[in-house]
Short mmCIF file of C-alpha atoms in Angstrom, two decimals:
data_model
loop_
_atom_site.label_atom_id
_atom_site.label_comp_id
_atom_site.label_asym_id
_atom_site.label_seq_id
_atom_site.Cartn_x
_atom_site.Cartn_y
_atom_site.Cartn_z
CA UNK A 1 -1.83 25.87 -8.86
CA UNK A 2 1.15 24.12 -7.46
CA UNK A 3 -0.91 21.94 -5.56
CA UNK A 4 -2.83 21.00 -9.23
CA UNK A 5 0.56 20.08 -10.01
CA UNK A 6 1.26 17.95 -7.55
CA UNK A 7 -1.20 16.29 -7.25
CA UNK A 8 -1.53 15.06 -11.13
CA UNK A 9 2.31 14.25 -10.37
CA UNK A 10 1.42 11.92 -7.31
CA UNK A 11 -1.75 10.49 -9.29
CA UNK A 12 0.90 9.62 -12.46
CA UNK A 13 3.52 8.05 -9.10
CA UNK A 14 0.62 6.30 -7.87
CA UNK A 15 -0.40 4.39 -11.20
CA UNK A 16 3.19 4.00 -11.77
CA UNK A 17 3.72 2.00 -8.25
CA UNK A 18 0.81 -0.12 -9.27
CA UNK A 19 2.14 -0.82 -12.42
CA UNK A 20 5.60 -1.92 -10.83
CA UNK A 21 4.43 -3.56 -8.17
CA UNK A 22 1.79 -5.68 -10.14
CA UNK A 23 4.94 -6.89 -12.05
CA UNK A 24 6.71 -7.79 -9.35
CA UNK A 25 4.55 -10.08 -7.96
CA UNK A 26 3.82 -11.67 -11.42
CA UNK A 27 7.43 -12.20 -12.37
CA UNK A 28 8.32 -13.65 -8.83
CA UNK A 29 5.30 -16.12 -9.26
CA UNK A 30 7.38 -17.72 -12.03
CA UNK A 31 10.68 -17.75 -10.23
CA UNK A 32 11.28 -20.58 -7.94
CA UNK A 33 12.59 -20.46 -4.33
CA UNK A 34 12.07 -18.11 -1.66
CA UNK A 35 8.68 -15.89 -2.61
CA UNK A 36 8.70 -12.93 -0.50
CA UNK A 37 10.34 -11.94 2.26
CA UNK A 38 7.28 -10.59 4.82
CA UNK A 39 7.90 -7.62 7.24
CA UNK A 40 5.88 -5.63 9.43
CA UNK A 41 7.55 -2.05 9.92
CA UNK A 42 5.81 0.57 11.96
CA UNK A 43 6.10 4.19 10.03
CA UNK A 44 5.58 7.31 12.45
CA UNK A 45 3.24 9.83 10.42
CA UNK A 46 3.83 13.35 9.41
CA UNK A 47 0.94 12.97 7.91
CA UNK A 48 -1.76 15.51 10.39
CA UNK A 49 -5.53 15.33 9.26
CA UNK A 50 -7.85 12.53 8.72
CA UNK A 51 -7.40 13.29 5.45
CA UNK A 52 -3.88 13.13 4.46
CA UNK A 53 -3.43 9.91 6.84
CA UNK A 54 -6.84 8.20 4.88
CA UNK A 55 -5.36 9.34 1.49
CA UNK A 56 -2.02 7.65 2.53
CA UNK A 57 -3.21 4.82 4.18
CA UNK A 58 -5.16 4.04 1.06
CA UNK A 59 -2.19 4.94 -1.42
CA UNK A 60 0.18 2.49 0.42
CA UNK A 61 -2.62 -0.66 0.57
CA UNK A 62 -3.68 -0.42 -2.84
CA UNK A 63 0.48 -0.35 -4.02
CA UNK A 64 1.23 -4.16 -4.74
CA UNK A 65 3.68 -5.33 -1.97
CA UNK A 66 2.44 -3.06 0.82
CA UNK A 67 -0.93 -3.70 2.79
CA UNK A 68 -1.34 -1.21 6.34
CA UNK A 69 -1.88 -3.74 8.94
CA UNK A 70 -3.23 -1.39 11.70
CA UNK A 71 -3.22 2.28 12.86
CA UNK A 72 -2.69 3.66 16.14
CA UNK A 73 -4.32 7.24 16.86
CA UNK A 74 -1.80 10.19 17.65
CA UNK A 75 -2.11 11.42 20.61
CA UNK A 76 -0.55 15.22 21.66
CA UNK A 77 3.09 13.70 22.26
CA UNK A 78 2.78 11.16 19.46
CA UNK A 79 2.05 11.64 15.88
CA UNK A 80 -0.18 8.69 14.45
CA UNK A 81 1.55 5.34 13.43
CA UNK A 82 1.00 3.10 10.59
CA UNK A 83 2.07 -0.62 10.80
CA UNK A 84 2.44 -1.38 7.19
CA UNK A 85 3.07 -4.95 6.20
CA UNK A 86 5.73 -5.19 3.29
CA UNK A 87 6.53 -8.08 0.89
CA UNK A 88 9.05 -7.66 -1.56
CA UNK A 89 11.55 -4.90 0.17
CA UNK A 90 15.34 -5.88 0.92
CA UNK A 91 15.50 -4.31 4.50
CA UNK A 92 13.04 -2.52 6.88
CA UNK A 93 15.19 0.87 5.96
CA UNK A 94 14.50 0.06 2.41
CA UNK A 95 10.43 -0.48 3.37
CA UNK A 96 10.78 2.97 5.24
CA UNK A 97 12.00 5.31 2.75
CA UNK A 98 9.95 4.02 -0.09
CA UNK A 99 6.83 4.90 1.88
CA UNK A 100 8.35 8.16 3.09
CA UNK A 101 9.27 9.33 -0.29
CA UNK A 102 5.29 8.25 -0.93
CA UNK A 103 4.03 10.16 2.06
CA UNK A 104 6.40 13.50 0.81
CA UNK A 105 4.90 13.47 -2.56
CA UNK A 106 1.33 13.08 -0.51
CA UNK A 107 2.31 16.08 1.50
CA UNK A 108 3.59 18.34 -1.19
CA UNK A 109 -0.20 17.36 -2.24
CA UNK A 110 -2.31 18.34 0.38
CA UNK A 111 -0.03 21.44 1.36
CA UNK A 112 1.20 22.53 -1.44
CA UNK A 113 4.74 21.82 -0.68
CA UNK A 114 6.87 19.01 0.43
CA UNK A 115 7.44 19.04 4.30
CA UNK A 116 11.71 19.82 5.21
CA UNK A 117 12.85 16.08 5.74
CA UNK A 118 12.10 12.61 6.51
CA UNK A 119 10.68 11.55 9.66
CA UNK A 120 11.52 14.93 11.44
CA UNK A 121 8.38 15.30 13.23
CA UNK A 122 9.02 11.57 15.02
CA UNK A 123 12.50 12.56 16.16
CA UNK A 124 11.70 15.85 17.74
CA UNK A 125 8.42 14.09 19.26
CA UNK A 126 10.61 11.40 20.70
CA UNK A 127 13.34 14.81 22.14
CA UNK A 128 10.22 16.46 23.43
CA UNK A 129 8.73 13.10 25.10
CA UNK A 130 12.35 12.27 26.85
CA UNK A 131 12.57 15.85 28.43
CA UNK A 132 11.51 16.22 32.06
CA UNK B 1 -11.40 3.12 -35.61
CA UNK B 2 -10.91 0.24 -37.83
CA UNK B 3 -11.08 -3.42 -37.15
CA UNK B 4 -7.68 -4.92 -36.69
CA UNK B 5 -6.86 -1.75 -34.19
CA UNK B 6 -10.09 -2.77 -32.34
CA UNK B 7 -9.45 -6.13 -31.52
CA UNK B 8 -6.31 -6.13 -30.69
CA UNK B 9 -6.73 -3.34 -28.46
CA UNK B 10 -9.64 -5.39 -26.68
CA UNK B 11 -7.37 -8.24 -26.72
CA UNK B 12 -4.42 -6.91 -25.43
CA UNK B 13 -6.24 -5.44 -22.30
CA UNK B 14 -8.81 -7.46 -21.67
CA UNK B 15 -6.14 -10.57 -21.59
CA UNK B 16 -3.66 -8.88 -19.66
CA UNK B 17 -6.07 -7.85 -16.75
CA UNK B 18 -7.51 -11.56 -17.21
CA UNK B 19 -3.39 -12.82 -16.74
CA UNK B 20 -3.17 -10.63 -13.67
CA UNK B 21 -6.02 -12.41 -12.25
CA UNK B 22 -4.79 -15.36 -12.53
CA UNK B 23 -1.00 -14.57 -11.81
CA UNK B 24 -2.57 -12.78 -8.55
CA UNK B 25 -4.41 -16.42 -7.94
CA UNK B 26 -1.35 -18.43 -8.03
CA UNK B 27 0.74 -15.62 -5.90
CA UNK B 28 -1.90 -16.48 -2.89
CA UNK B 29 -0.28 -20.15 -2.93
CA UNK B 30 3.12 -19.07 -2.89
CA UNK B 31 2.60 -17.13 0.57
CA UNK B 32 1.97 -18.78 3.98
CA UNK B 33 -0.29 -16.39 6.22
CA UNK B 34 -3.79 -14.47 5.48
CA UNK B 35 -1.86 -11.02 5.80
CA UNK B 36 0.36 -11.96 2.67
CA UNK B 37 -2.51 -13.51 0.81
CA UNK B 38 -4.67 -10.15 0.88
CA UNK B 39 -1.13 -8.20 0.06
CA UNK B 40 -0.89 -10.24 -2.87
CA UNK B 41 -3.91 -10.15 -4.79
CA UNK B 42 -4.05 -6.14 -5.01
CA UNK B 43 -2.74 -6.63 -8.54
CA UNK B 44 -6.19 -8.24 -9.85
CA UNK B 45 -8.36 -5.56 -8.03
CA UNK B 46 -5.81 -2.67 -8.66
CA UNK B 47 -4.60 -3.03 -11.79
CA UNK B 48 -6.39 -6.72 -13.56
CA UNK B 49 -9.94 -5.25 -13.18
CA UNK B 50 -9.32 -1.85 -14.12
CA UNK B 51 -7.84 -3.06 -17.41
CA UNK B 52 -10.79 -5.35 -17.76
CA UNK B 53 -13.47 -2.63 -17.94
CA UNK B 54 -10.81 -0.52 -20.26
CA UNK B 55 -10.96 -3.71 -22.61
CA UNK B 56 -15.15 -3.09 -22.58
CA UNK B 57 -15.03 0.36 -22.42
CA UNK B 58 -12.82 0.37 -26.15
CA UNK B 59 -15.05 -2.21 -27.53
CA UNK B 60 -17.90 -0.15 -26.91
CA UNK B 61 -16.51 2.78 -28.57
CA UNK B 62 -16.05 0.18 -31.56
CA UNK B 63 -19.55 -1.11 -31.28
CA UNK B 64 -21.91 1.95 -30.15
CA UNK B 65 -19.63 5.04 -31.48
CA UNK B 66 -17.92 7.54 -28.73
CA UNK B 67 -20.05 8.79 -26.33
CA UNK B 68 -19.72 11.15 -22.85
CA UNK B 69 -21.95 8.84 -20.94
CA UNK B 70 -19.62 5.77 -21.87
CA UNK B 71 -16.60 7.44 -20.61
CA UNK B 72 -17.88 8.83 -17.26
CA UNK B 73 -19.37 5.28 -16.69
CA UNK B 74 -15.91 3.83 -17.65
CA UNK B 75 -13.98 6.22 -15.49
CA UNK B 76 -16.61 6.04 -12.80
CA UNK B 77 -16.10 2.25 -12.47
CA UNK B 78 -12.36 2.58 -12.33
CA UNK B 79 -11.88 5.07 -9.90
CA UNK B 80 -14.63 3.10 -7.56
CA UNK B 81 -12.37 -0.18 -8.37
CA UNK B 82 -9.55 1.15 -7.19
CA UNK B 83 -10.72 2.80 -3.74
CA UNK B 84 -13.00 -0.07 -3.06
CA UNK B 85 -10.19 -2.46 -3.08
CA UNK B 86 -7.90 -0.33 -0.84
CA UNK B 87 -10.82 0.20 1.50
CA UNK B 88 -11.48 -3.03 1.62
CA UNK B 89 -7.98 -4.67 1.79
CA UNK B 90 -7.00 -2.17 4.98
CA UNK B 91 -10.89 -3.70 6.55
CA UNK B 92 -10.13 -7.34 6.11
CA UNK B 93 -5.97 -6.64 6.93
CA UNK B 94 -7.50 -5.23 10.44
CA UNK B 95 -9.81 -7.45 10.93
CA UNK B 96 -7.33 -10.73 10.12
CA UNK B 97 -4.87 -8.54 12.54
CA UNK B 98 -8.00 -8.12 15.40
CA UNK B 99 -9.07 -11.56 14.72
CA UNK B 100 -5.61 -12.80 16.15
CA UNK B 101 -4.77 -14.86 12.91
CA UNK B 102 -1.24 -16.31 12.65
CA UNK B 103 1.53 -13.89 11.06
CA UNK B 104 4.11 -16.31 9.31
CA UNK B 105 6.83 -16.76 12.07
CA UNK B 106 9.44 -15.84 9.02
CA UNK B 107 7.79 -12.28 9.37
CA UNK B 108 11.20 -10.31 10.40
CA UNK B 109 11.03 -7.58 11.63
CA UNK B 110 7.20 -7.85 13.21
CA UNK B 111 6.88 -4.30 14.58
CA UNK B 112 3.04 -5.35 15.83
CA UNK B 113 4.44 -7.79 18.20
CA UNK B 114 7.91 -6.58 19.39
CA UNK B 115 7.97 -2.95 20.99
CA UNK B 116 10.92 -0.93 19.27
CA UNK B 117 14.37 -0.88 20.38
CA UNK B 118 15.01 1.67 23.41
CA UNK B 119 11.37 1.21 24.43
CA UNK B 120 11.66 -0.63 27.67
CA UNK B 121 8.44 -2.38 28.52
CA UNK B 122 7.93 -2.75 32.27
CA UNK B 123 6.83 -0.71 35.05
CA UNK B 124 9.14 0.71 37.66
CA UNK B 125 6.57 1.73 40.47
CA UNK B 126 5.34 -1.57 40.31
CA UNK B 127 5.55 -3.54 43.08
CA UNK B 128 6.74 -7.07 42.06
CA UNK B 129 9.77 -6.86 39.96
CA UNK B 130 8.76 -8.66 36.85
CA UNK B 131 12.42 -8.63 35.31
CA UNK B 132 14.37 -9.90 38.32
CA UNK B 133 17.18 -10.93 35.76
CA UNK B 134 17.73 -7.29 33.74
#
């Protein structure tokens, strides 16, 4: 039931994005000077089965502004990576929460409740991975 | 549903997702390398065409009466519009990367060509010393 809920919620977040982002590339088009300012920030995944990392990977590409470049496989110490190219964001920390906030709402989706915090799984990958 | 409601419903959508099309269009010229250009027309497929077969999908509730079929066809083609275009803008994004096409060199940060800080990239049982100067 909760997940129902959710997910209605991330389809309304979704269309909302699109919505947004569409704008934001029209309005700029009739600004002058600098266009966009192009990044390419890698995201480590929470994200676990094929499915959740398809449904995201889709979700951020068809967003206006963000298009996933490539994805590297996780492996047992690392979780799967996305390298998500990003137009119109001010800094690469601004890039990464938008698309972690995204990925949470995914989550709370597929699970039926929004993992603890951002990017957890990463940092206590990296702890284990450092240990002897 | 009477006239004037009609027609300016069709107009309203089916101009707006024929705008985004073209706003999308100019956007490509505005952007220097074949990773922007594909980021930049996702408005036409995401949101222009969508609104384009809503535009049809109201005039032919004006024209033919409401029907069932209509709508699923209508909701059908949206929903395929939409994940087609993601699909497909992820295939041709990885196969521009693949490919080895230029990325703009204003592209800051570029996490695809520089490893990420801490991550030191050389080999210390290797033999020859490859960073003498480090």
């Amino acid at each position: 039931m909760m997940r129902l809920f959710h997910g209605i919620s991330y389809l309304g977040y979704i269309g909302w994005a699109i919505v947004t982002g569409s704008l934001t590339i029209v309005t700029r088009v009739l600004r002058p000077g600098q266009y966009a300012r192009p990044m390419i920030v890698e995201i480590p995944l929470r994200c676990v089965t094929d499915l959740e990392v398809t449904l995201f990977a889709s979700s951020i590409t068809i967003t206006p502004g963000t298009l996933v470049t490539a994805i590297a496989a996780g492996t047992s110490t690392q979780p799967p990576v996305l390298f998500v190219h990003a137009l119109f964001e001010d800094s690469e920390e601004a890039a990464m929460e938008g698309l972690y906030d995204m990925e949470s709402r995914l989550l709370a989706m597929t699970r039926g409740r929004a993992p603890s915090g951002p990017a957890t799984s990463s940092a206590e990958v990296e702890q284990e991975e450092g240990r002897p | 549903m009477n006239d004037a409601v009609a027609t300016t419903l069709v107009g309203v959508f089916g101009i707006s997702g024929s705008l985004l099309m073209l706003f999308s269009a100019l956007a490509m010229f505005r952007v220097r390398d074949a990773l922007s250009r594909i980021n930049v027309f996702s408005p036409a497929t995401g949101l222009g065409m969508p609104l384009i077969v809503v535009a049809v999908y109201v005039y032919d509730i004006h024209t033919e009466g409401f029907s069932w079929g209509s709508l699923l066809m209508a909701a059908v083609a949206v929903l395929c519009l939409i994940i087609v275009s993601s699909v497909a803008s992820n295939t041709l994004s990885r196969a521009s990367v693949l490919s080895g096409q230029p990325v703009y060199r204003k592209t800051a940060p570029n996490r695809l060509a520089r490893p990420p800080a801490g991550v030191v990239d050389d080999d210390p049982d290797s033999p020859d010393q490859p960073r003498a100067g480090a």
